[in-house]
Coordinates of C-alpha atoms in Angstrom, one line a residue:
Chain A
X751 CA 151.4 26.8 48.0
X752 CA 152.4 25.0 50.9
X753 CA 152.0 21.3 50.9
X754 CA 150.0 19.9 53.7
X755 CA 152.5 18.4 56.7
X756 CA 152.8 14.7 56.6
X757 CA 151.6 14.1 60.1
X758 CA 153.5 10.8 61.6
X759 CA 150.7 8.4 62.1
X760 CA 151.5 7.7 65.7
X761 CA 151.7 11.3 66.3
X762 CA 148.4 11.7 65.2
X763 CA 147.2 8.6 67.3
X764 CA 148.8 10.5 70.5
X765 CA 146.8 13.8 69.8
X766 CA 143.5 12.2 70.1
X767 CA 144.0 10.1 72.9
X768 CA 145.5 13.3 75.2
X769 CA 142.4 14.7 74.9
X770 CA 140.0 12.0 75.0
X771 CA 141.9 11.1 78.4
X772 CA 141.6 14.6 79.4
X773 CA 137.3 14.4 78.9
X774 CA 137.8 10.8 80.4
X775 CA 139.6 12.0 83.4
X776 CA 136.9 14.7 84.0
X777 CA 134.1 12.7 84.0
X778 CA 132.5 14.1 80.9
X779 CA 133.5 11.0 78.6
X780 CA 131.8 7.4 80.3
X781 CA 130.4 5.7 77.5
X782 CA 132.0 2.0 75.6
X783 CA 135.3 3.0 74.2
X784 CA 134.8 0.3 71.6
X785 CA 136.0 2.1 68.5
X786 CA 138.3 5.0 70.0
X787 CA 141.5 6.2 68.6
X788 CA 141.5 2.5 66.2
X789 CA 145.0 1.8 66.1
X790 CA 145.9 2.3 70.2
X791 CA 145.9 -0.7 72.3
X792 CA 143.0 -0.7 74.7
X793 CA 143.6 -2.7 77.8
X794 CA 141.2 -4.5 80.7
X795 CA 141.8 -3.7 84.0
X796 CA 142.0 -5.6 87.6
X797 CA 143.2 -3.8 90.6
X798 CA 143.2 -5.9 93.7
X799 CA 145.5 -6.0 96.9
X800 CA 148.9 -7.4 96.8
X801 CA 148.1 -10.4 98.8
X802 CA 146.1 -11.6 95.8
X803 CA 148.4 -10.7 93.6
X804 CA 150.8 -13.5 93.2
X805 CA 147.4 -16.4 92.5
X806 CA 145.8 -13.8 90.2
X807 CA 149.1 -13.3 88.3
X808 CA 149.6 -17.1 87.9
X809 CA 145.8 -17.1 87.0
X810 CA 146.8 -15.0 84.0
X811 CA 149.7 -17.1 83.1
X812 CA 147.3 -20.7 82.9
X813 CA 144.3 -18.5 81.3
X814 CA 146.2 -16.4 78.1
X815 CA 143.1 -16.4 76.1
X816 CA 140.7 -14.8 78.4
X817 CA 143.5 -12.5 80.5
X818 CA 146.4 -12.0 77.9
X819 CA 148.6 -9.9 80.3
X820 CA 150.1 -6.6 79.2
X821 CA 152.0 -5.5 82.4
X822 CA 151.6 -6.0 85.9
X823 CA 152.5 -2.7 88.2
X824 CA 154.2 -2.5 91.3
X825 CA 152.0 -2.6 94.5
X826 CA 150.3 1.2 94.8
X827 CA 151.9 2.2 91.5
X828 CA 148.9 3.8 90.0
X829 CA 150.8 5.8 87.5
X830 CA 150.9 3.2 84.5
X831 CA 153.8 4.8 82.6
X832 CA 154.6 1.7 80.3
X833 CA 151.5 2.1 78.7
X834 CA 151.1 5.7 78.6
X835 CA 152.2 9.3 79.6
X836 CA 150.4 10.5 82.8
X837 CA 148.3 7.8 82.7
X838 CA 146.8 8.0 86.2
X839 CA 144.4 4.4 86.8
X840 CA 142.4 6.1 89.4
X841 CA 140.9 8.5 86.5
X842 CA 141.7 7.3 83.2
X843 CA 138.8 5.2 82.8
X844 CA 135.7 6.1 81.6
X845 CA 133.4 3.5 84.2
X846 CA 135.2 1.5 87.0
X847 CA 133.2 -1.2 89.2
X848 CA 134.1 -1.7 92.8
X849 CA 133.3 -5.3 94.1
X850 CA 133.3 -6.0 98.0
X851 CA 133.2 -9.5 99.1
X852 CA 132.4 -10.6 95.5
X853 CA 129.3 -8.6 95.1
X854 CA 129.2 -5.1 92.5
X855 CA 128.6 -2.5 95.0
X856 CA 129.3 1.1 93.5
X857 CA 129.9 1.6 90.0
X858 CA 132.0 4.9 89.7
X859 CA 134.2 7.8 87.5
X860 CA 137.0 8.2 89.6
X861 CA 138.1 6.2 92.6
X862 CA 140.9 8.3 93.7
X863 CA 139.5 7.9 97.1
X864 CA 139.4 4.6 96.9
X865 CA 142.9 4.3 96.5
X866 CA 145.5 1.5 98.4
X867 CA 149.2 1.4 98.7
X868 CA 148.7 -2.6 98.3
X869 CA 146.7 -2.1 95.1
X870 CA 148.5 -3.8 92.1
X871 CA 147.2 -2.9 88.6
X872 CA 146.6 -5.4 85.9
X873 CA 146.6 -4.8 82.5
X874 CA 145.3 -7.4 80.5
X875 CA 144.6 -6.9 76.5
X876 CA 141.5 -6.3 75.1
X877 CA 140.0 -7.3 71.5
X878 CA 139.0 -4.2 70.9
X879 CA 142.5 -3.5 70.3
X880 CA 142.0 -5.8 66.9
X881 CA 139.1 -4.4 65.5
X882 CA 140.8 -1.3 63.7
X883 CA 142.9 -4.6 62.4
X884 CA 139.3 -6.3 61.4
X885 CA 138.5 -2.7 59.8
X886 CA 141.6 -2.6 57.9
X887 CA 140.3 -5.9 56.2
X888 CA 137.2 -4.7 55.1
X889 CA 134.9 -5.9 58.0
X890 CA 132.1 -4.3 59.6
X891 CA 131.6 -4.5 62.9
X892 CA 128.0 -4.4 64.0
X893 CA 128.3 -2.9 67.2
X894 CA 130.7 -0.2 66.0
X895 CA 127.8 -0.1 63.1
X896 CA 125.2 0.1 66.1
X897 CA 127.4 2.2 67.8
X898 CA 126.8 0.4 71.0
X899 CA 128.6 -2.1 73.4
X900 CA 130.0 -5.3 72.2
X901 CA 127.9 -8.2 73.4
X902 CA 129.8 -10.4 76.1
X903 CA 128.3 -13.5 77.5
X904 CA 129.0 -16.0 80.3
X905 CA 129.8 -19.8 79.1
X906 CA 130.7 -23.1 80.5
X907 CA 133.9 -23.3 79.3
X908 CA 136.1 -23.4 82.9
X909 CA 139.0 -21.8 83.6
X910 CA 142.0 -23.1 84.5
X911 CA 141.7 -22.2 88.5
X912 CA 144.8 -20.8 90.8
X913 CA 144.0 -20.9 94.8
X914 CA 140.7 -19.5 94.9
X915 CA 140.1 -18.0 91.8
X916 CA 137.9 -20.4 89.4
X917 CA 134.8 -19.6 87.3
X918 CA 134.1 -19.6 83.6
X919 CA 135.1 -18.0 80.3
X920 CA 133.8 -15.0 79.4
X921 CA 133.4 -14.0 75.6
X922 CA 132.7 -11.4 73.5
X923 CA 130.8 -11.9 70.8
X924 CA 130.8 -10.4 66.8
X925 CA 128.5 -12.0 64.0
X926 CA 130.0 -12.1 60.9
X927 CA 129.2 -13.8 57.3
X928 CA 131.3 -17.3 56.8
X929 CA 134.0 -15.8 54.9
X930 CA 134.2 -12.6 56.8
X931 CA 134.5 -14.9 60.3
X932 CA 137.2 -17.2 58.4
X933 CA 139.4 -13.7 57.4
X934 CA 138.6 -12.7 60.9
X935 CA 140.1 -15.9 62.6
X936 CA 143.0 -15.4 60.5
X937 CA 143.6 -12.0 61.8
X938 CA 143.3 -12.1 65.2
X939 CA 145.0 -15.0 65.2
X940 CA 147.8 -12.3 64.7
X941 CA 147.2 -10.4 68.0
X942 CA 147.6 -13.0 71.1
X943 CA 147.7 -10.3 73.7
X944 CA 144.4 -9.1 72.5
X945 CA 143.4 -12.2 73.1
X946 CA 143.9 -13.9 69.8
X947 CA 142.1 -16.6 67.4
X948 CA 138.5 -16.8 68.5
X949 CA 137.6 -20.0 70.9
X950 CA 134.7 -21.0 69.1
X951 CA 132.4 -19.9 66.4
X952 CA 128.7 -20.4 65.4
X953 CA 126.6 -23.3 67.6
X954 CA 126.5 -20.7 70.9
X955 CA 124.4 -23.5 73.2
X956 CA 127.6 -25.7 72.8
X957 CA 129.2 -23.0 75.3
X958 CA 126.3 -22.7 77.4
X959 CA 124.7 -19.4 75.6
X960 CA 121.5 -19.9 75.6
X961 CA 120.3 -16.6 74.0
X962 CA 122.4 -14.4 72.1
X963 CA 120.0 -11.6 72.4
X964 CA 120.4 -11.3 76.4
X965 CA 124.1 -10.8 76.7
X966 CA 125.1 -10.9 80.0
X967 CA 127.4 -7.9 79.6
X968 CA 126.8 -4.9 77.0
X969 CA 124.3 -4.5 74.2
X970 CA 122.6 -6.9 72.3
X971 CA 123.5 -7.2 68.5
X972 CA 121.2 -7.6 64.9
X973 CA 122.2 -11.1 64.0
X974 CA 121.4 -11.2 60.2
X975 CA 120.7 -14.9 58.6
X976 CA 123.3 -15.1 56.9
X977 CA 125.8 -14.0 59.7
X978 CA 127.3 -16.3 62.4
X979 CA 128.4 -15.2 65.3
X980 CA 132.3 -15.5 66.5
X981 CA 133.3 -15.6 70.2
X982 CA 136.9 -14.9 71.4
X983 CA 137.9 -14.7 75.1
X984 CA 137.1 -11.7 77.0
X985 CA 138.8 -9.6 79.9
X986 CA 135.5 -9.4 82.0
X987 CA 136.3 -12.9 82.4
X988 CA 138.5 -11.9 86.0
X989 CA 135.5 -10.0 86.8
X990 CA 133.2 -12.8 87.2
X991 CA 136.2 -14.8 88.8
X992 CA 137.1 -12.7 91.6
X993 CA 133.8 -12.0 92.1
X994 CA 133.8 -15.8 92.6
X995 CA 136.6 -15.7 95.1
X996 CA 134.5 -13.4 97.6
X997 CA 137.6 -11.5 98.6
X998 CA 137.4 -8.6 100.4
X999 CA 137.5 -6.0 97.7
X1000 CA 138.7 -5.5 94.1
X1001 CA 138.4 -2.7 91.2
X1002 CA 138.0 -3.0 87.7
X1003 CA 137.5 -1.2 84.1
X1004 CA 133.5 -1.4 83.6
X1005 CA 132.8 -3.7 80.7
X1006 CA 133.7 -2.4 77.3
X1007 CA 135.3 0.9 79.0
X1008 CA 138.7 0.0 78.6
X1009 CA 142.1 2.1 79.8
X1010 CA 143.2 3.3 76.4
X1011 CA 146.8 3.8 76.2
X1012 CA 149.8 5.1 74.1
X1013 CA 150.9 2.3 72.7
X1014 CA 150.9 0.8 69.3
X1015 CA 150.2 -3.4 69.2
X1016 CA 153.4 -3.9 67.6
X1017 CA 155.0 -1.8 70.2
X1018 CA 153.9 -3.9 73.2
X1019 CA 156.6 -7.3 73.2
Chain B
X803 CA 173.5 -53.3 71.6
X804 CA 172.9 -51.7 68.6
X805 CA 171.1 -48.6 68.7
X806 CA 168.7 -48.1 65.8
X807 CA 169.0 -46.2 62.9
X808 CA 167.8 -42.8 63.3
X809 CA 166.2 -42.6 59.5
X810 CA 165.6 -39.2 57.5
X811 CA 162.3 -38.6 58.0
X812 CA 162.1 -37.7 54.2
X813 CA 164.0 -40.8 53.2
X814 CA 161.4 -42.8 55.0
X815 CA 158.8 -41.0 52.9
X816 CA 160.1 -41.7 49.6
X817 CA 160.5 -45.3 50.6
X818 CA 157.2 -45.4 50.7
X819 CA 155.8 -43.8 47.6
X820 CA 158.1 -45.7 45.6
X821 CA 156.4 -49.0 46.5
X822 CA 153.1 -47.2 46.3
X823 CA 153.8 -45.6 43.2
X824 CA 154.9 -49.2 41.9
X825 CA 151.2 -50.7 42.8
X826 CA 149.7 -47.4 40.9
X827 CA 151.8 -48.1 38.2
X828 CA 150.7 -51.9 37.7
X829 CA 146.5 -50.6 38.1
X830 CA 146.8 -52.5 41.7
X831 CA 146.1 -49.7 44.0
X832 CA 143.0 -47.2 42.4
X833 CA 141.8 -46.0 45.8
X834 CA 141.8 -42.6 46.7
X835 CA 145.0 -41.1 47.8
X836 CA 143.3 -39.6 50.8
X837 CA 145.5 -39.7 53.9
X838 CA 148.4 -41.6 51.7
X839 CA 152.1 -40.8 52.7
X840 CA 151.5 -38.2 55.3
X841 CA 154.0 -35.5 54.5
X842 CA 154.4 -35.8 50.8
X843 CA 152.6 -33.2 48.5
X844 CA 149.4 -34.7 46.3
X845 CA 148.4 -33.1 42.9
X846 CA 145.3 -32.5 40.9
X847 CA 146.2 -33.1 37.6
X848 CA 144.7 -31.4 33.8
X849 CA 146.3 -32.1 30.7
X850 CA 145.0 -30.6 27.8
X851 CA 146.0 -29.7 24.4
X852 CA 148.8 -27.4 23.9
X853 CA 146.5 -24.4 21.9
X854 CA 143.9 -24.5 25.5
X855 CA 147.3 -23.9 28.0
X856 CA 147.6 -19.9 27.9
X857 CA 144.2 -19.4 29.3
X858 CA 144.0 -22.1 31.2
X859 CA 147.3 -21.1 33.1
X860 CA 145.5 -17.7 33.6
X861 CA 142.8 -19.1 34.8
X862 CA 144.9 -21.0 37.5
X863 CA 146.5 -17.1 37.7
X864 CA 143.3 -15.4 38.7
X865 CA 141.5 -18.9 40.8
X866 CA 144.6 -19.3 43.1
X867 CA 142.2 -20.9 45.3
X868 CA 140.3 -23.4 43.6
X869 CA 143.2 -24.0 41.0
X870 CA 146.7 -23.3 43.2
X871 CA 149.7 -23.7 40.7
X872 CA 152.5 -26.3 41.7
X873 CA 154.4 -26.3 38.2
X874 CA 153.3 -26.6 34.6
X875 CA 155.1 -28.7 31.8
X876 CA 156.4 -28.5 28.4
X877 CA 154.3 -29.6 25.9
X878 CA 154.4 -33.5 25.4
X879 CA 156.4 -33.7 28.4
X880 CA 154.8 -36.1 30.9
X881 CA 158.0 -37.0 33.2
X882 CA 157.4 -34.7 35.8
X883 CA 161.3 -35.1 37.0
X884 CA 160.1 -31.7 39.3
X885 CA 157.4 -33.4 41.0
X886 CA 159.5 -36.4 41.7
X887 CA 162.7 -39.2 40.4
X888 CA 160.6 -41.2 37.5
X889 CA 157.2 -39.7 38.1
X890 CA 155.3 -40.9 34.5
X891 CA 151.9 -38.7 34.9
X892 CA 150.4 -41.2 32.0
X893 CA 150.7 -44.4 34.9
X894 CA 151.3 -43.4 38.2
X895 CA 148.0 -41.8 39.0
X896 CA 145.5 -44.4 40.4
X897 CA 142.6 -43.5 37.5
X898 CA 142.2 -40.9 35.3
X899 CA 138.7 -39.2 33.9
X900 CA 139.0 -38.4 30.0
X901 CA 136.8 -35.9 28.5
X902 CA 135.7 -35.2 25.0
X903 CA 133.9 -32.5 24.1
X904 CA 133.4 -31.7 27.4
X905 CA 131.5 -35.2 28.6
X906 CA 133.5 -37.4 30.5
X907 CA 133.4 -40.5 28.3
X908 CA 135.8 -43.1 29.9
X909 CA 137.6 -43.6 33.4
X910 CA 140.5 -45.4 33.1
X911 CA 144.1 -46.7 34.9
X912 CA 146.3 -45.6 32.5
X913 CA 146.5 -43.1 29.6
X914 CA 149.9 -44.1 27.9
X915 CA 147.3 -44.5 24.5
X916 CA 146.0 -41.8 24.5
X917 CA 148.9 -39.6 24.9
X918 CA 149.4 -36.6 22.6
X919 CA 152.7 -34.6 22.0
X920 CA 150.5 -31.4 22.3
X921 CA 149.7 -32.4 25.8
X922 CA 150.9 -29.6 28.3
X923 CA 150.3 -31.2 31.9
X924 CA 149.4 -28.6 35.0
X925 CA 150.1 -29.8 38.5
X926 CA 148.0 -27.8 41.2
X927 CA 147.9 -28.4 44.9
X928 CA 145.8 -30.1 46.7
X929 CA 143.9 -30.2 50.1
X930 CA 145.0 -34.0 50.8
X931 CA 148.6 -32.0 51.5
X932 CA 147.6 -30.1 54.7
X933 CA 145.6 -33.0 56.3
X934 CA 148.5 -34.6 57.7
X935 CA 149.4 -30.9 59.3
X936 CA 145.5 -30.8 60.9
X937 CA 146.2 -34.8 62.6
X938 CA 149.5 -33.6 63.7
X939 CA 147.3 -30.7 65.6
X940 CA 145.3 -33.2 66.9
X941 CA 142.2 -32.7 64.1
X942 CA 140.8 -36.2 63.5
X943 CA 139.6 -35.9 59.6
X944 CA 136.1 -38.1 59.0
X945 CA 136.6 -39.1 55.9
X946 CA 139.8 -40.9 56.6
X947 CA 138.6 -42.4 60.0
X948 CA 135.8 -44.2 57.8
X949 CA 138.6 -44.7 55.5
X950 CA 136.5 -43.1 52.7
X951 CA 137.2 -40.5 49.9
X952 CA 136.4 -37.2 50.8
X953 CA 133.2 -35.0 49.7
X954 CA 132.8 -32.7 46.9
X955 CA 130.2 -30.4 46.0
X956 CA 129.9 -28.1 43.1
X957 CA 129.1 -24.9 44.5
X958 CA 127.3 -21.6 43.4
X959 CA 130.1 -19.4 43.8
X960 CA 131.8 -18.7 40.5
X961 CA 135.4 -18.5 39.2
X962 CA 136.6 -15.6 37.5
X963 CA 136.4 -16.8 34.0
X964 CA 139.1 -16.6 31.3
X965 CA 137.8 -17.1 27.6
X966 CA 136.1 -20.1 27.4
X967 CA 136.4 -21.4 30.9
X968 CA 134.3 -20.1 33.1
X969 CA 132.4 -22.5 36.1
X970 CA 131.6 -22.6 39.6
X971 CA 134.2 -23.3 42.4
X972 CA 134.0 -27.3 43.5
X973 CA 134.8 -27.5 47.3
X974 CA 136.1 -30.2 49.9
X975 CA 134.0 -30.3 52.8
X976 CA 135.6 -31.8 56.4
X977 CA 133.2 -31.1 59.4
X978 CA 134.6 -30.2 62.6
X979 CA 133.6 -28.9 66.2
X980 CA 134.2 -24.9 66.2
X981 CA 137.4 -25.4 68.0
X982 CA 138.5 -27.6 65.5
X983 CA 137.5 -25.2 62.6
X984 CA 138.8 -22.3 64.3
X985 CA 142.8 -24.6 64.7
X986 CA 142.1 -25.8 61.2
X987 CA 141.6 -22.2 59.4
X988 CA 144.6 -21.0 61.0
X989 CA 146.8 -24.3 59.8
X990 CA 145.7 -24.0 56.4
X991 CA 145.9 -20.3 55.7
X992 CA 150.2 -21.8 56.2
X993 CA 149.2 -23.9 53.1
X994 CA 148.5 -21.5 50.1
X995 CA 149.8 -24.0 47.5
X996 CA 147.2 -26.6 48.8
X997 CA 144.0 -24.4 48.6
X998 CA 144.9 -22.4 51.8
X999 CA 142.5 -21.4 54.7
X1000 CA 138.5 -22.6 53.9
X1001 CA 136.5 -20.6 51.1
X1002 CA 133.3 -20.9 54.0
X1003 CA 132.3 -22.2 56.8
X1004 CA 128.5 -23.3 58.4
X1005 CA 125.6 -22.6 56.4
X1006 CA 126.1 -24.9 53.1
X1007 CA 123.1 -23.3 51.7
X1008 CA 124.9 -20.1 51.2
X1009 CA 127.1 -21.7 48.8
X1010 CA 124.9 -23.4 46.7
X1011 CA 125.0 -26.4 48.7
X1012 CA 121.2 -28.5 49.3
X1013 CA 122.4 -31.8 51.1
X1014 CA 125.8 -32.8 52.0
X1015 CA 124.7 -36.0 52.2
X1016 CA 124.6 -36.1 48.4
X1017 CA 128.1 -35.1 47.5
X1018 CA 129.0 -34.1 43.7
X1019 CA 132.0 -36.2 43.7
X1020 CA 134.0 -38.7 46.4
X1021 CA 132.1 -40.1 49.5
X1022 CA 129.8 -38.8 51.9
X1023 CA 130.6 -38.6 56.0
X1024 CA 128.2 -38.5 58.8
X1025 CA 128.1 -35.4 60.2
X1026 CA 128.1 -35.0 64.3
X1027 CA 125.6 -32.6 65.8
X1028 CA 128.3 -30.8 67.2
X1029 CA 130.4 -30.5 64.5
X1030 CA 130.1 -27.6 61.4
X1031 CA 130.8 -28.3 57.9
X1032 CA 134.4 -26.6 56.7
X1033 CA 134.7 -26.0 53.0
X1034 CA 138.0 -25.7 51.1
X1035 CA 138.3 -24.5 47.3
X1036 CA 139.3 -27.9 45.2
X1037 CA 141.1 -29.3 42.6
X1038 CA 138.0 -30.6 40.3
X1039 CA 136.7 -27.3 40.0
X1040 CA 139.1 -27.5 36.8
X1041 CA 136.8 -30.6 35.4
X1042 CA 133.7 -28.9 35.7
X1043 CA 135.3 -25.7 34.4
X1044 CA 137.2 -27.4 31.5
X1045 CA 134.1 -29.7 30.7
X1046 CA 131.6 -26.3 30.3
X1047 CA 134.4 -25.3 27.4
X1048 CA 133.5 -28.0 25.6
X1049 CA 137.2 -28.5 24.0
X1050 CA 137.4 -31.5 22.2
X1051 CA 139.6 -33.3 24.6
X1052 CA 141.4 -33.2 27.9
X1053 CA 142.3 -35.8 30.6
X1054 CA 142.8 -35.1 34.8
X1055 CA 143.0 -37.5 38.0
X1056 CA 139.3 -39.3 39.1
X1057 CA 138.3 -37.0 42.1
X1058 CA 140.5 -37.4 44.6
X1059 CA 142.6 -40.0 43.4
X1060 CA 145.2 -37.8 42.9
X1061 CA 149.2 -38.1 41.9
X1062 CA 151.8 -38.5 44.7
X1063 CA 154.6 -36.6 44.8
X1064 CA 158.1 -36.9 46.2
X1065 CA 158.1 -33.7 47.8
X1066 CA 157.6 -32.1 51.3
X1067 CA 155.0 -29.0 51.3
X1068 CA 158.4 -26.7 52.5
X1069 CA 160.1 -27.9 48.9
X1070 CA 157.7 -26.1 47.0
X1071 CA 158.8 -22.8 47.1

């Protein structure tokens, strides 16, 4: 009897992702990749023109907890090769939202056509990208339970601004029991470019939330009793900040439809 | 001009628990030991009867965090030469609690009387050790601000129990705004052999707890609105789980009054 190949568990990884990219890429797959191919870094992404590029870049450097920066690509590089073979950003993302003059105009599959030679892509970690870690541990994760968006929410924790891009924090939000959020905070403290140690735990109103069951971004969540909810720094955060800086036009991923890529955490620094 | 001596940070130390340990010694300083010589390791202290010592020691072996093992002694041994130069455990704690039968009967200064060449002494860590790492964060600690011992409560969460001791975890409580919970989880999970990262957080209720104003042992602290309760595993959970045993005899520091060592958290292991 043949014994069964010991598959590399990388290899594996790489499998599902080609064709999970491929349905991506073909507009068949647009739904929160919250929970895909656990193990692959997923990554937030900003595409604006290169005359924004150097503030926005520097934006990232004083904000590390709400834009942990991956790689930043040169200006209308849209094949993202350190993350990922073929990796095209004009297709690889399940949902992308075009902004004009800070306002959401078109929310779209593909915007190959939208394309600019002065586009420069951000890729900024995601914490979805420590929840296979949070697994791993013996957590559940209600909206991977729920099998629905992660809840993200606007606070009134500032940024640190850079020319004309200020605006708040924007979190993501998990509810766990006291001892599950403490193992939690020691985990992710572990992953910095997936945005790390939460910023704040239980008490929501003391970051302006007002309701956890209207999230501002994604689905809303089952809090049980005994459960309190944990908030780390999210990547829609630039979203709501170049939005604030009304410039003339920007792309990004569509919340909690991330750019999954190729690469392992440990392999990223 | 002379410049000034650039003095060993440790040296400094020990200069200053020697003269400490001297007022101890004499029955001059019984205060709690809270916030004593930042830097220097504090111990709960049990000494019981040689024929009690194998379970007890597996007891500390499976309640790492409520009972985190520094060193155990030979019988009748109460120099602890490993702890620190001279350290007599019968004088140079600032009170003691004895217990016969498992009823505390006396509290007292000094124990040199009642000393028993079956008396095996276990040294385990204690929370007091990490607070100096938390102010050096910038964490300011309540109960030392009001210059007050900190609070215990029995809880409802039990030990794993090893022949006849068997109890339920006694915690240290320290409230804190989120942020400040969130920094202080992730500097004590560095500190196993002082309790390590919180047992819970929020919620008190969950744990057994009715009022934190009413403490089981040391002082009570106000509370801020803003702030959420953080509770650590602690070193009197061995009273209450010694005292259910009922053995005829054994001695240990008055909550949080604890022994001083001559050594630096990075010399234990």
């Amino acid at each position: 009897m043949q014994k069964p190949v010991n598959n590399n568990f990388k290899e594996s990884l790489l499998r599902t992702v080609e064709s999970l990219r491929k349905s991506i890429r073909s507009g068949e797959m647009d739904d929160s990749t919250s929970g895909l191919v656990p193990g692959l870094v997923q990554a937030n992404i900003v595409i604006l023109p290169k005359i924004w590029a150097h503030d926005f870049l520097l934006f990232c450097q004083k904000n590390p907890i709400a834009c942990p920066l991956i790689d930043v690509f040169d200006a209308g590089q849209f094949l993202l090769n350190s993350l990922g073979k073929d990796i095209d950003v004009r297709t690889d993302i399940p949902e992308y939202c075009v902004f004009v003059g800070g306002v959401k105009t078109e929310v779209k599959k593909d915007i190959s056509d939208l394309w600019q030679d002065d586009f420069v892509v951000f890729a900024l970690g995601c914490s979805f990208s420590f929840e296979y870690a949070l697994q791993q541990a013996g957590l559940s994760i209600a909206n991977l339970e729920s099998n629905s968006n992660v809840s993200m929410y606007e606070t009134n924790v500032p940024t640190k601004s850079v020319g004309v891009f200020q605006g708040n924090v924007v979190v993501s939000m998990r509810p766990f029991t006291p001892a599950q959020a403490i193992k939690a905070i020691q985990i992710t403290s572990q992953f910095p470019l997936a945005h790390g140690a939460p910023i704040h735990i239980g008490k929501p109103e003391m970051i302006g939330i007002n309701s956890l069951s209207n999230p501002s971004f994604g689905d809303s969540v089952e809090i049980n009793e005994d459960h309190i909810p944990v908030f780390w720094g999210c990547g829609v955060t630039p979203q709501v900040v170049i939005s604030n800086a009304k410039i003339p036009m920007f792309i990004t991923h569509a919340p909690g439809k991330m750019l999954i890529t190729d690469k392992l955490y440990s392999e990223l620094r």
